[in-house]
Amino acid sequence: MGMISEFKDFIAKGNAMDLAVGVIIGAAFGAIVNSLVADVITPALLDPALKAAQVENLADLKTDGGILYGKFLAAVISFLVIAFVIFILVKSINSMKKKEETAPATPAGPSQEELLTQIRDLLKK
């Protein structure tokens, strides 16, 4: 029974729960990025480029020996597009955070020296 209670303690710790939530959120975010790339970016950018190069079936390209270099090229292009989309998303999120940080702070009250000076002046009266 000791091992089961240790396992329950391990699962209930914040680190394990945070990791689980991070993995789930990461998978959901991955699905969003994949959909953005496959359904929006690829049709808008790559399809015209591939048609212009007359390489419509890139994944079907292969050598006589059966090496599917077209699939590899398609995977590299897909990776680059996904990496670029993530870069743009992170950059936009960071710029929004910077705008929040640079928002004018509410003016602080008088400094400690000013307060002491005011107290001294009041005591003199």
C-alpha positions as MATLAB code, in Angstrom:
seq = 'MGMISEFKDFIAKGNAMDLAVGVIIGAAFGAIVNSLVADVITPALLDPALKAAQVENLADLKTDGGILYGKFLAAVISFLVIAFVIFILVKSINSMKKKEETAPATPAGPSQEELLTQIRDLLKK';
ca = [
       0.000    0.000    0.000;
       2.945    2.351    0.517;
       3.756    2.472   -3.194;
       0.173    3.353   -4.117;
       0.056    6.239   -1.648;
       3.439    7.481   -2.904;
       2.092    7.330   -6.460;
      -1.006    9.329   -5.423;
       1.242   11.923   -3.790;
       3.387   12.120   -6.934;
       0.367   12.572   -9.197;
      -1.204   15.165   -6.914;
       1.940   17.323   -6.776;
       1.803   20.576   -8.665;
       4.701   19.713  -10.971;
       3.010   16.636  -12.414;
      -0.291   18.445  -12.830;
       1.405   21.451  -14.444;
       3.201   19.145  -16.842;
      -0.035   17.365  -17.747;
      -1.815   20.654  -18.389;
       1.152   21.896  -20.437;
       1.132   18.786  -22.621;
      -2.609   19.022  -23.217;
      -2.472   22.738  -24.020;
       0.570   22.126  -26.243;
      -1.273   19.445  -28.188;
      -4.284   21.705  -28.646;
      -2.060   24.596  -29.737;
      -0.259   22.228  -32.122;
      -3.591   21.338  -33.705;
      -4.385   25.031  -34.158;
      -1.003   25.742  -35.755;
      -1.260   22.685  -38.018;
      -4.720   23.764  -39.152;
      -3.529   27.320  -39.743;
      -0.643   26.072  -41.855;
      -2.546   23.359  -43.730;
      -5.797   25.231  -44.268;
      -4.717   28.878  -44.572;
      -1.001   29.391  -45.175;
      -0.301   26.483  -47.523;
      -3.184   27.202  -49.917;
      -2.390   30.915  -49.917;
       1.382   30.717  -50.357;
       2.621   27.310  -51.375;
      -0.012   26.164  -53.833;
       0.617   29.047  -56.266;
       4.371   28.612  -55.842;
       4.222   24.877  -56.479;
       1.979   25.345  -59.506;
       4.313   27.995  -60.858;
       7.206   25.558  -60.517;
       5.009   22.809  -62.026;
       5.680   20.519  -59.078;
       2.136   19.890  -58.012;
       2.753   16.448  -56.536;
       5.917   17.111  -54.594;
       5.398   14.174  -52.244;
       5.292   11.731  -55.181;
       8.776   12.599  -56.453;
      11.232    9.733  -56.127;
      14.404    8.375  -57.628;
      14.683    5.188  -59.621;
      15.903    3.424  -56.478;
      12.691    4.288  -54.629;
      14.043    7.100  -52.473;
      11.125    9.427  -51.828;
      12.963   12.739  -51.808;
       9.714   14.547  -52.603;
       8.257   13.563  -49.224;
      11.398   14.815  -47.535;
      11.217   18.137  -49.386;
       7.525   18.458  -48.500;
       8.343   17.793  -44.822;
      11.117   20.410  -44.867;
       8.826   22.993  -46.471;
       6.065   22.160  -43.990;
       8.499   22.509  -41.081;
       9.729   25.868  -42.324;
       6.199   27.188  -42.765;
       5.125   25.944  -39.313;
       8.267   27.399  -37.696;
       7.637   30.745  -39.409;
       3.993   30.828  -38.289;
       5.006   30.057  -34.690;
       7.682   32.762  -34.916;
       5.092   35.311  -36.055;
       2.664   34.264  -33.298;
       5.323   34.502  -30.571;
       6.565   37.819  -31.930;
       3.054   39.287  -31.890;
       2.412   38.010  -28.359;
       5.723   39.497  -27.188;
       4.888   42.858  -28.770;
       1.538   42.870  -26.963;
       3.329   42.145  -23.673;
       5.781   44.993  -24.322;
       2.876   47.386  -24.901;
       1.409   46.338  -21.554;
       4.763   46.857  -19.830;
       5.322   50.291  -21.372;
       1.895   51.539  -20.346;
       2.323   54.623  -18.179;
       2.383   53.732  -14.536;
       0.221   55.633  -12.145;
       2.233   58.372  -10.543;
       3.691   57.217   -7.280;
       3.170   59.243   -4.177;
       5.835   61.511   -2.805;
       9.223   59.977   -2.178;
      10.461   59.198    1.305;
      12.671   62.281    1.279;
       9.746   64.496    0.320;
       7.647   63.051    3.119;
      10.418   63.616    5.641;
      10.825   67.175    4.404;
       7.097   67.784    4.823;
       7.160   66.331    8.352;
      10.144   68.495    9.260;
       8.414   71.607    7.912;
       5.241   70.780    9.843;
       7.208   70.256   13.030;
       8.891   73.654   12.621;
       5.505   75.399   12.607;
];
